[in-house]
C-alpha positions as a printed Julia matrix, in Angstrom:
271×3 Matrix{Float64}:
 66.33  31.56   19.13
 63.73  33.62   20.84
 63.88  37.14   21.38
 63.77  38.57   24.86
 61.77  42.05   25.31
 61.46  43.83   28.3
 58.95  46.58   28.87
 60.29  49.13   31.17
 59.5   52.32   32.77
 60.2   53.28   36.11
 56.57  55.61   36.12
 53.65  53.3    37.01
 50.38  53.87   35.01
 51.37  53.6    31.89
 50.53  50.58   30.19
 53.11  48.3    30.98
 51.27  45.1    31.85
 48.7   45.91   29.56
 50.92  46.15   26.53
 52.65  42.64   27.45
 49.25  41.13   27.89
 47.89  42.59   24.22
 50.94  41.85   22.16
 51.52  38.42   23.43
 48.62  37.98   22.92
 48.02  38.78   19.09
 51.73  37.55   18.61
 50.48  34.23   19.89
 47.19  34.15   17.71
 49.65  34.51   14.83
 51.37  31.05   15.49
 54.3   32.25   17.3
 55.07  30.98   20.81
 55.51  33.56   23.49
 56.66  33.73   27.4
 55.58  36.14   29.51
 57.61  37.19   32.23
 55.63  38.7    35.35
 58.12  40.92   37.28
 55.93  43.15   39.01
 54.93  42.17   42.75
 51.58  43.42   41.54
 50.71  40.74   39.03
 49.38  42.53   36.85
 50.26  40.72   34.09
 49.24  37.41   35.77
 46.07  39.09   36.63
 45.23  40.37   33.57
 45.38  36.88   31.82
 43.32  35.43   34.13
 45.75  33.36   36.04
 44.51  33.01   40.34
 47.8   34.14   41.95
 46.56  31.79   45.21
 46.34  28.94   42.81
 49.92  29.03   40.95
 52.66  26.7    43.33
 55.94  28.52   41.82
 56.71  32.35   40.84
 59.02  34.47   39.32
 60.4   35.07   43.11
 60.97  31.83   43.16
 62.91  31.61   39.43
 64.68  34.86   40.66
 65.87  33.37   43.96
 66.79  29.65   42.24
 64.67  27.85   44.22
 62.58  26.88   40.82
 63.41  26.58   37.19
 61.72  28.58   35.1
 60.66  25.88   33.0
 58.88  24.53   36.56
 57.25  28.24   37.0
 55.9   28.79   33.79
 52.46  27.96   33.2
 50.01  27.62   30.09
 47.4   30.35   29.61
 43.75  29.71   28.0
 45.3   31.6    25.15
 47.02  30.63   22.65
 50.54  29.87   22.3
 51.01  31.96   25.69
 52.73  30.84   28.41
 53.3   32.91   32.18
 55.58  33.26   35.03
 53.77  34.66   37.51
 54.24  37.2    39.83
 52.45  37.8    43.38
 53.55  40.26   46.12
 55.81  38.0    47.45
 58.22  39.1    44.39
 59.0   42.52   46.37
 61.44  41.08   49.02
 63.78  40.18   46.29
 64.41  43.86   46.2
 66.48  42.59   49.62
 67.19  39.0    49.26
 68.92  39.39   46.37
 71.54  41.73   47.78
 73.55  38.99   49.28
 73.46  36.99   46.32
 76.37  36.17   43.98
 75.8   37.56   40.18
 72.9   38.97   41.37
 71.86  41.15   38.26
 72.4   37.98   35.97
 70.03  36.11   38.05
 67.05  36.73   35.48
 69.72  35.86   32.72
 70.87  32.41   33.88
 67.28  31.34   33.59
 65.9   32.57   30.46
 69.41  31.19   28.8
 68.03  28.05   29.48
 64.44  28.14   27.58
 65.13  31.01   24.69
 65.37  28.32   22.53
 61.45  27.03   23.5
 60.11  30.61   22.16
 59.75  33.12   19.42
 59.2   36.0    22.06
 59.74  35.92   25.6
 58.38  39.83   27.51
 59.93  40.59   30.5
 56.68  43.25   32.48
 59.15  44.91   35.06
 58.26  46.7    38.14
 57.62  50.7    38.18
 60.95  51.12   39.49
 64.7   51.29   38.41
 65.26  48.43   41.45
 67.0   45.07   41.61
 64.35  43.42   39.83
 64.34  45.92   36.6
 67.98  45.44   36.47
 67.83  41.65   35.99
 65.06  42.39   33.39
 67.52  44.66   31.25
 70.0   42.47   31.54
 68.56  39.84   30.5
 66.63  40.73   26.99
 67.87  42.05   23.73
 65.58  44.84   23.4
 63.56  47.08   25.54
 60.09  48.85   24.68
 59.42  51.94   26.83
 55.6   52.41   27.28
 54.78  56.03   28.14
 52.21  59.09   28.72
 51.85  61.94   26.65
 52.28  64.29   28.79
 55.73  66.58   29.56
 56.17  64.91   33.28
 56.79  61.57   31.28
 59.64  63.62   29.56
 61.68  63.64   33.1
 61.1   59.82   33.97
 62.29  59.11   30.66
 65.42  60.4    30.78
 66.17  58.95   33.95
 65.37  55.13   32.54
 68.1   56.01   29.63
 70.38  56.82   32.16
 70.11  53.43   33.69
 70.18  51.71   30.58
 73.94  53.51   29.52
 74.66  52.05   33.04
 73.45  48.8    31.9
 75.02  48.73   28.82
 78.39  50.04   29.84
 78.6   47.28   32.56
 76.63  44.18   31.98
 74.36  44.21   28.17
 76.31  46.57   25.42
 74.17  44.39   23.08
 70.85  46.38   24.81
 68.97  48.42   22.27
 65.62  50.26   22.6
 62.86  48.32   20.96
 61.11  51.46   20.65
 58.67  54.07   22.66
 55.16  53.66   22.66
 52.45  56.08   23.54
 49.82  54.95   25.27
 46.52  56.52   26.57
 46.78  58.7    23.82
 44.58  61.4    22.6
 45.43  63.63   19.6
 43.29  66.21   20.31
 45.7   67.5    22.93
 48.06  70.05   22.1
 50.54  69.35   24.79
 50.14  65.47   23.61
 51.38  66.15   20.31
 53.99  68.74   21.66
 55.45  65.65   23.86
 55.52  62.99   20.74
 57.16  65.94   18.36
 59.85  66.37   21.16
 60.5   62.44   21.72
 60.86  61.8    18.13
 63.34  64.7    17.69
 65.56  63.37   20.29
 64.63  59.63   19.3
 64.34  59.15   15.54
 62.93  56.14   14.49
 63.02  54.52   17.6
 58.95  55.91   18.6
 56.43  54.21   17.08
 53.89  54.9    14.39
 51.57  53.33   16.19
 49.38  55.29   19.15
 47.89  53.3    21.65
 44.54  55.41   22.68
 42.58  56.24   26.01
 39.84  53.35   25.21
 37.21  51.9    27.72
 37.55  48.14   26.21
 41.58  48.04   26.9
 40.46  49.2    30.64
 37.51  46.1    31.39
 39.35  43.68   29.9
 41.51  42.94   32.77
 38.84  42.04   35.12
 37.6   39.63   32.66
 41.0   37.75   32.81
 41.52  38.43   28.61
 43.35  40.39   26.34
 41.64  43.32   25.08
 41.38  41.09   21.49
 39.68  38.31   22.93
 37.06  40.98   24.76
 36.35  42.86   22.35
 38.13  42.45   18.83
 36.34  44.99   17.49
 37.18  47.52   19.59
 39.81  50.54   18.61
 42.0   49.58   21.96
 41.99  45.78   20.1
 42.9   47.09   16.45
 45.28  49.18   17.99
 47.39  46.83   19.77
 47.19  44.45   16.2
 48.66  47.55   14.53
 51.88  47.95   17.28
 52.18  44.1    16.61
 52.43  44.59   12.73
 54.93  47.27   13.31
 56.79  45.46   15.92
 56.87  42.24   13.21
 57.82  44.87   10.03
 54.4   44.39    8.57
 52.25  46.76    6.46
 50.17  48.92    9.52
 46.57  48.25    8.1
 44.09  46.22    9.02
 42.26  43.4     7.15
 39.24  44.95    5.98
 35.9   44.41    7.61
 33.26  41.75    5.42
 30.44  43.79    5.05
 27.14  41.41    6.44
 24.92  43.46    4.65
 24.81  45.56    1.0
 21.14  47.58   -0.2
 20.93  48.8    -3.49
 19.19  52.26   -3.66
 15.43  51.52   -5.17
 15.12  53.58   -8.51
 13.02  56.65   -8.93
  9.74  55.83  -10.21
Protein backbone atom coordinates (compact mmCIF):
# COMPACT_ATOMS: atom_id res chain seq x y z
CA UNK A 1 0.00 0.00 0.00
CA UNK A 2 1.26 3.36 -1.01
CA UNK A 3 1.96 6.08 1.19
CA UNK A 4 0.18 9.37 0.82
CA UNK A 5 2.35 12.69 1.57
CA UNK A 6 1.14 15.97 1.47
CA UNK A 7 3.33 19.03 1.36
CA UNK A 8 1.74 21.85 3.11
CA UNK A 9 2.25 25.33 4.10
CA UNK A 10 -0.14 27.96 4.01
CA UNK A 11 3.04 30.72 3.08
CA UNK A 12 3.63 30.64 -0.70
CA UNK A 13 7.34 30.77 -1.83
CA UNK A 14 8.68 28.23 -0.24
CA UNK A 15 9.38 25.31 -2.17
CA UNK A 16 6.38 23.44 -2.19
CA UNK A 17 5.98 22.42 -5.82
CA UNK A 18 9.49 22.29 -6.22
CA UNK A 19 10.12 19.76 -3.49
CA UNK A 20 7.19 17.40 -4.94
CA UNK A 21 8.67 17.74 -8.36
CA UNK A 22 12.51 16.77 -7.04
CA UNK A 23 11.62 13.94 -4.74
CA UNK A 24 9.25 12.24 -7.03
CA UNK A 25 11.38 12.53 -9.09
CA UNK A 26 14.60 10.76 -7.62
CA UNK A 27 12.05 8.42 -5.75
CA UNK A 28 10.93 7.39 -9.20
CA UNK A 29 14.56 6.95 -10.70
CA UNK A 30 14.97 4.54 -7.80
CA UNK A 31 12.24 2.04 -9.12
CA UNK A 32 9.47 3.11 -7.01
CA UNK A 33 6.20 4.30 -8.55
CA UNK A 34 4.95 7.68 -7.52
CA UNK A 35 1.62 9.99 -8.01
CA UNK A 36 1.73 13.36 -7.92
CA UNK A 37 -1.11 15.21 -6.82
CA UNK A 38 -1.38 18.93 -8.28
CA UNK A 39 -3.59 20.92 -5.83
CA UNK A 40 -2.56 24.28 -6.47
CA UNK A 41 -4.72 26.37 -9.09
CA UNK A 42 -1.27 27.51 -10.12
CA UNK A 43 0.11 24.30 -11.56
CA UNK A 44 3.05 24.53 -10.52
CA UNK A 45 3.72 21.20 -10.13
CA UNK A 46 2.18 20.35 -13.56
CA UNK A 47 4.28 23.08 -14.91
CA UNK A 48 7.30 22.22 -13.56
CA UNK A 49 7.22 18.64 -15.12
CA UNK A 50 6.57 19.82 -18.25
CA UNK A 51 3.00 18.87 -18.64
CA UNK A 52 0.84 21.84 -21.22
CA UNK A 53 -2.07 22.62 -18.83
CA UNK A 54 -4.19 23.54 -22.35
CA UNK A 55 -3.38 20.08 -23.50
CA UNK A 56 -4.49 17.78 -20.38
CA UNK A 57 -8.67 16.87 -20.88
CA UNK A 58 -9.25 16.08 -16.96
CA UNK A 59 -7.85 17.82 -13.60
CA UNK A 60 -7.68 17.55 -10.14
CA UNK A 61 -10.94 20.00 -10.15
CA UNK A 62 -12.41 17.63 -11.89
CA UNK A 63 -11.29 14.42 -9.41
CA UNK A 64 -12.22 16.88 -6.55
CA UNK A 65 -15.71 17.64 -7.87
CA UNK A 66 -16.39 13.68 -9.07
CA UNK A 67 -16.90 14.41 -12.36
CA UNK A 68 -13.55 12.19 -13.20
CA UNK A 69 -11.77 9.34 -11.56
CA UNK A 70 -8.59 9.88 -10.66
CA UNK A 71 -7.37 6.99 -12.40
CA UNK A 72 -9.00 8.97 -15.72
CA UNK A 73 -6.99 12.32 -14.57
CA UNK A 74 -3.77 11.03 -13.99
CA UNK A 75 -1.34 11.18 -16.63
CA UNK A 76 2.25 9.68 -17.41
CA UNK A 77 5.22 12.07 -17.22
CA UNK A 78 8.51 11.74 -19.53
CA UNK A 79 10.00 10.68 -16.26
CA UNK A 80 10.21 7.82 -14.84
CA UNK A 81 7.85 5.95 -12.84
CA UNK A 82 5.96 9.46 -12.36
CA UNK A 83 2.62 9.92 -12.89
CA UNK A 84 0.40 13.62 -12.49
CA UNK A 85 -2.91 15.00 -11.73
CA UNK A 86 -2.90 18.16 -12.91
CA UNK A 87 -3.93 21.27 -11.77
CA UNK A 88 -4.92 24.58 -13.83
CA UNK A 89 -6.68 27.71 -12.45
CA UNK A 90 -9.82 26.31 -12.87
CA UNK A 91 -9.01 24.29 -9.45
CA UNK A 92 -9.74 27.69 -7.40
CA UNK A 93 -13.61 27.65 -7.62
CA UNK A 94 -13.64 24.50 -5.68
CA UNK A 95 -12.80 26.76 -2.83
CA UNK A 96 -16.88 27.46 -3.46
CA UNK A 97 -18.29 24.55 -5.19
CA UNK A 98 -17.38 22.37 -2.75
CA UNK A 99 -19.30 24.07 0.03
CA UNK A 100 -22.55 22.52 -0.93
CA UNK A 101 -21.16 19.25 -1.24
CA UNK A 102 -21.80 16.22 1.01
CA UNK A 103 -18.42 14.87 2.87
CA UNK A 104 -16.83 17.54 1.41
CA UNK A 105 -13.34 17.33 3.23
CA UNK A 106 -13.20 13.49 2.33
CA UNK A 107 -13.64 14.32 -1.21
CA UNK A 108 -9.72 14.02 -1.91
CA UNK A 109 -9.94 10.76 0.30
CA UNK A 110 -12.62 8.79 -1.58
CA UNK A 111 -10.38 9.01 -4.59
CA UNK A 112 -6.96 8.25 -3.62
CA UNK A 113 -8.65 5.09 -1.57
CA UNK A 114 -9.22 3.83 -4.78
CA UNK A 115 -5.51 3.79 -6.47
CA UNK A 116 -3.11 3.65 -3.12
CA UNK A 117 -2.70 0.31 -3.95
CA UNK A 118 -1.16 1.31 -7.77
CA UNK A 119 1.81 3.32 -5.87
CA UNK A 120 4.71 3.36 -3.52
CA UNK A 121 4.25 7.23 -2.94
CA UNK A 122 1.49 9.32 -3.88
CA UNK A 123 2.41 13.69 -2.92
CA UNK A 124 -0.37 15.68 -2.44
CA UNK A 125 1.34 19.83 -3.61
CA UNK A 126 -1.49 21.87 -1.77
CA UNK A 127 -2.36 25.40 -2.29
CA UNK A 128 -0.64 28.37 -0.13
CA UNK A 129 -3.61 28.45 1.92
CA UNK A 130 -5.33 26.66 4.94
CA UNK A 131 -8.67 26.51 2.39
CA UNK A 132 -11.05 23.76 1.32
CA UNK A 133 -8.63 22.31 -0.91
CA UNK A 134 -5.65 21.91 1.84
CA UNK A 135 -8.15 20.34 4.03
CA UNK A 136 -8.97 17.48 1.63
CA UNK A 137 -5.14 17.16 1.16
CA UNK A 138 -4.60 16.53 5.05
CA UNK A 139 -7.17 14.43 5.20
CA UNK A 140 -6.38 12.41 2.89
CA UNK A 141 -2.45 11.33 3.39
CA UNK A 142 -0.66 9.71 6.24
CA UNK A 143 2.01 12.13 6.62
CA UNK A 144 2.65 15.72 5.97
CA UNK A 145 6.12 17.47 5.08
CA UNK A 146 6.15 21.21 5.89
CA UNK A 147 8.55 23.05 3.47
CA UNK A 148 9.71 26.36 4.96
CA UNK A 149 12.04 29.65 5.01
CA UNK A 150 14.60 30.36 7.35
CA UNK A 151 13.65 33.24 8.41
CA UNK A 152 11.59 34.21 11.95
CA UNK A 153 8.26 35.37 9.85
CA UNK A 154 8.09 31.56 8.80
CA UNK A 155 8.01 30.93 12.67
CA UNK A 156 4.29 32.61 12.80
CA UNK A 157 2.84 30.75 9.62
CA UNK A 158 4.03 27.72 11.13
CA UNK A 159 2.29 27.68 14.03
CA UNK A 160 -0.81 28.52 12.47
CA UNK A 161 -0.59 25.23 9.96
CA UNK A 162 -0.18 23.06 13.39
CA UNK A 163 -3.13 24.55 14.56
CA UNK A 164 -5.08 23.31 11.64
CA UNK A 165 -3.61 20.07 11.65
CA UNK A 166 -4.82 19.42 15.73
CA UNK A 167 -8.13 20.49 14.03
CA UNK A 168 -7.63 17.90 11.50
CA UNK A 169 -6.64 15.34 13.60
CA UNK A 170 -9.14 15.82 16.37
CA UNK A 171 -12.00 15.65 13.76
CA UNK A 172 -11.33 13.77 10.62
CA UNK A 173 -7.25 12.02 10.46
CA UNK A 174 -5.93 11.22 14.27
CA UNK A 175 -3.66 8.87 12.24
CA UNK A 176 -1.95 12.43 10.68
CA UNK A 177 1.67 12.76 11.63
CA UNK A 178 4.29 15.31 10.45
CA UNK A 179 6.59 13.79 7.92
CA UNK A 180 9.00 16.29 8.89
CA UNK A 181 10.14 20.18 8.23
CA UNK A 182 12.35 21.02 5.60
CA UNK A 183 14.35 24.12 5.04
CA UNK A 184 14.58 25.32 1.93
CA UNK A 185 16.43 28.30 0.27
CA UNK A 186 18.81 27.91 2.82
CA UNK A 187 21.98 29.66 3.53
CA UNK A 188 24.16 28.96 6.61
CA UNK A 189 25.95 31.87 6.59
CA UNK A 190 23.02 33.70 8.13
CA UNK A 191 22.84 34.16 11.67
CA UNK A 192 19.15 34.64 11.94
CA UNK A 193 18.94 31.34 9.57
CA UNK A 194 20.53 29.24 12.00
CA UNK A 195 18.74 31.07 14.96
CA UNK A 196 15.28 29.93 13.16
CA UNK A 197 16.46 26.04 12.58
CA UNK A 198 17.92 25.99 16.44
CA UNK A 199 14.40 27.25 17.55
CA UNK A 200 12.29 24.72 15.23
CA UNK A 201 14.25 21.81 16.33
CA UNK A 202 13.84 22.72 20.04
CA UNK A 203 10.19 22.81 19.75
CA UNK A 204 10.24 19.89 17.05
CA UNK A 205 12.79 17.19 17.86
CA UNK A 206 13.44 14.89 15.32
CA UNK A 207 10.77 15.79 13.24
CA UNK A 208 13.27 18.69 11.05
CA UNK A 209 15.41 17.34 8.77
CA UNK A 210 19.12 16.86 8.46
CA UNK A 211 18.96 17.70 5.24
CA UNK A 212 19.08 21.69 4.00
CA UNK A 213 17.75 22.44 0.83
CA UNK A 214 19.99 25.62 -0.42
CA UNK A 215 19.34 29.00 -2.37
CA UNK A 216 20.75 27.37 -5.82
CA UNK A 217 20.35 28.86 -9.41
CA UNK A 218 19.90 25.18 -11.09
CA UNK A 219 16.72 24.28 -8.69
CA UNK A 220 15.34 27.87 -10.00
CA UNK A 221 15.79 27.19 -14.27
CA UNK A 222 14.76 23.97 -14.08
CA UNK A 223 11.16 24.64 -14.12
CA UNK A 224 11.08 26.42 -17.33
CA UNK A 225 12.75 23.56 -18.87
CA UNK A 226 9.77 21.28 -17.85
CA UNK A 227 12.46 18.83 -15.58
CA UNK A 228 13.40 18.11 -12.27
CA UNK A 229 16.35 19.84 -11.08
CA UNK A 230 18.19 16.04 -11.44
CA UNK A 231 17.44 15.62 -14.89
CA UNK A 232 18.84 19.49 -15.57
CA UNK A 233 21.55 19.42 -13.97
CA UNK A 234 22.58 16.26 -11.81
CA UNK A 235 25.51 17.70 -10.88
CA UNK A 236 24.36 20.54 -9.42
CA UNK A 237 24.26 21.13 -5.34
CA UNK A 238 20.24 21.96 -5.67
CA UNK A 239 20.25 18.15 -7.49
CA UNK A 240 22.52 16.36 -4.74
CA UNK A 241 20.59 18.05 -2.32
CA UNK A 242 17.22 16.93 -3.05
CA UNK A 243 18.96 13.02 -3.48
CA UNK A 244 20.11 13.59 0.11
CA UNK A 245 16.25 14.63 1.58
CA UNK A 246 15.24 11.46 -0.48
CA UNK A 247 17.83 9.18 1.37
CA UNK A 248 16.65 10.59 4.59
CA UNK A 249 13.07 10.47 3.74
CA UNK A 250 13.77 6.46 2.66
CA UNK A 251 16.13 5.88 6.13
CA UNK A 252 19.23 5.68 4.02
CA UNK A 253 22.86 6.61 4.86
CA UNK A 254 22.90 10.76 3.79
CA UNK A 255 26.04 10.52 1.43
CA UNK A 256 26.41 10.53 -1.88
CA UNK A 257 27.95 7.95 -4.29
CA UNK A 258 31.25 9.21 -4.90
CA UNK A 259 32.21 10.98 -8.08
CA UNK A 260 34.57 8.56 -10.81
CA UNK A 261 37.36 10.62 -11.26
CA UNK A 262 37.85 10.95 -15.52
CA UNK A 263 41.20 11.89 -15.05
CA UNK A 264 44.41 10.98 -12.47
CA UNK A 265 48.33 12.75 -13.21
CA UNK A 266 51.07 11.50 -11.40
CA UNK A 267 53.47 14.31 -10.26
CA UNK A 268 56.75 14.02 -12.74
CA UNK A 269 59.87 13.34 -10.44
CA UNK A 270 62.56 15.84 -9.71
CA UNK A 271 65.33 15.48 -12.00
Amino acid sequence: MGKIIAVANQKGGVGKSTTVVNVAAYLGSRGFKVLCVDSDPQGNTTTGFGIKKKAVSATTYDVMIGKKRIQEAAVETEFENVSIVPATEHLAGCEIELADFENRVNRLKMQLLTCKNDYDYIFIDCPPALGIITINSLVACDTLMVPMLAEFYALEGLSQLLNTIKIIKNNYNPALEIEGILFTMFDSRLNVANDVVEEVEKHFPGKVFQTKIPRNVRISEAPSYGKPVMYYDKASKGAESYELLCHELLGEPLELPKKKKLFSFKKKKKQ
